[in-house]
């Protein structure tokens, strides 16, 4: 089959697919996915991989708009107040929807301002240290921190970030206490640990994996309940003497609360197909990211549970912005 014929077949297939689905947008109308997260972050990478495929499935252009500021509140509010017609969506993570409302008053309600569309990905998280730190596992880290009070620091992407939550949970579970050094984003924080400015941090595997491979960081644990294929030889925190420890950041898509169900269901249906495609799975895995498929109803319940869990973590850690 010639390349021209392949393109014609592909275009015809898209047109047939679009015609078979209920019309919810004007032809060629752009769908904007606002994400209150920095370009190049693991969450941003996941959104871009998935929405590239989703645009083809919906036969609608999709653009990512990185709207950072106020720990994500500005971007989230923009979507909450947007016209609820499916042309403006939000790519939000648990730090924005699950944690931030417990830290301060925000101009949106995670449960009432948005209608869940679907999960996009879980971002497997690794515990990494600067190679100069004389620890090779969680037990050694805990022992070293307790033997050197006030001398060990950890980096995060900011107060209430995924990295802050993960480390606060580990401190609470082990009784160790380190100095918190917040950076303006997860990527600069990883660079801070690699350069030796800070000693240790939790971060998305997709963000730190190149530094681990280059020997600039040493991975000593993964934070989830199970090992991840991309770091198959790295044991979980729970395997290393912290039973029950389980943390993973997530990124999902939500719409303004009044968005019609038929619009949400159409996007959700195509999103599920995209996330289950072998090509998407491989591209996400190559970036240290695991796809996560949830219906709108499942995501609503998951968000509610995560919101309650994060309230306890924030309170136990005495976390304040």
JSON list of C-alpha atoms in Angstrom, two decimals, residues 133 140-154 171 175-180 199:
[
{"chain": "A", "resi": 133, "resn": "UNK", "atom": "CA", "xyz": [25.19, 9.99, 50.63]},
{"chain": "A", "resi": 140, "resn": "UNK", "atom": "CA", "xyz": [20.32, 2.75, 55.98]},
{"chain": "A", "resi": 141, "resn": "UNK", "atom": "CA", "xyz": [18.72, 6.10, 55.13]},
{"chain": "A", "resi": 142, "resn": "UNK", "atom": "CA", "xyz": [16.58, 6.07, 58.27]},
{"chain": "A", "resi": 143, "resn": "UNK", "atom": "CA", "xyz": [19.56, 5.11, 60.43]},
{"chain": "A", "resi": 144, "resn": "UNK", "atom": "CA", "xyz": [21.77, 7.77, 58.85]},
{"chain": "A", "resi": 145, "resn": "UNK", "atom": "CA", "xyz": [19.18, 10.53, 59.27]},
{"chain": "A", "resi": 146, "resn": "UNK", "atom": "CA", "xyz": [18.61, 9.63, 62.93]},
{"chain": "A", "resi": 147, "resn": "UNK", "atom": "CA", "xyz": [22.36, 9.53, 63.57]},
{"chain": "A", "resi": 148, "resn": "UNK", "atom": "CA", "xyz": [22.82, 12.95, 61.93]},
{"chain": "A", "resi": 149, "resn": "UNK", "atom": "CA", "xyz": [19.94, 15.10, 63.21]},
{"chain": "A", "resi": 150, "resn": "UNK", "atom": "CA", "xyz": [19.43, 18.34, 61.31]},
{"chain": "A", "resi": 151, "resn": "UNK", "atom": "CA", "xyz": [22.06, 17.52, 58.70]},
{"chain": "A", "resi": 152, "resn": "UNK", "atom": "CA", "xyz": [20.13, 15.67, 55.97]},
{"chain": "A", "resi": 153, "resn": "UNK", "atom": "CA", "xyz": [17.87, 17.58, 53.56]},
{"chain": "A", "resi": 154, "resn": "UNK", "atom": "CA", "xyz": [15.24, 16.53, 51.05]},
{"chain": "A", "resi": 171, "resn": "UNK", "atom": "CA", "xyz": [8.93, 10.50, 57.82]},
{"chain": "A", "resi": 175, "resn": "UNK", "atom": "CA", "xyz": [10.13, 8.63, 62.79]},
{"chain": "A", "resi": 176, "resn": "UNK", "atom": "CA", "xyz": [12.99, 10.28, 60.93]},
{"chain": "A", "resi": 177, "resn": "UNK", "atom": "CA", "xyz": [13.03, 14.03, 60.28]},
{"chain": "A", "resi": 178, "resn": "UNK", "atom": "CA", "xyz": [14.89, 15.87, 57.54]},
{"chain": "A", "resi": 179, "resn": "UNK", "atom": "CA", "xyz": [15.20, 19.48, 56.40]},
{"chain": "A", "resi": 180, "resn": "UNK", "atom": "CA", "xyz": [12.68, 20.37, 53.68]},
{"chain": "A", "resi": 199, "resn": "UNK", "atom": "CA", "xyz": [20.64, 14.91, 49.71]}
]
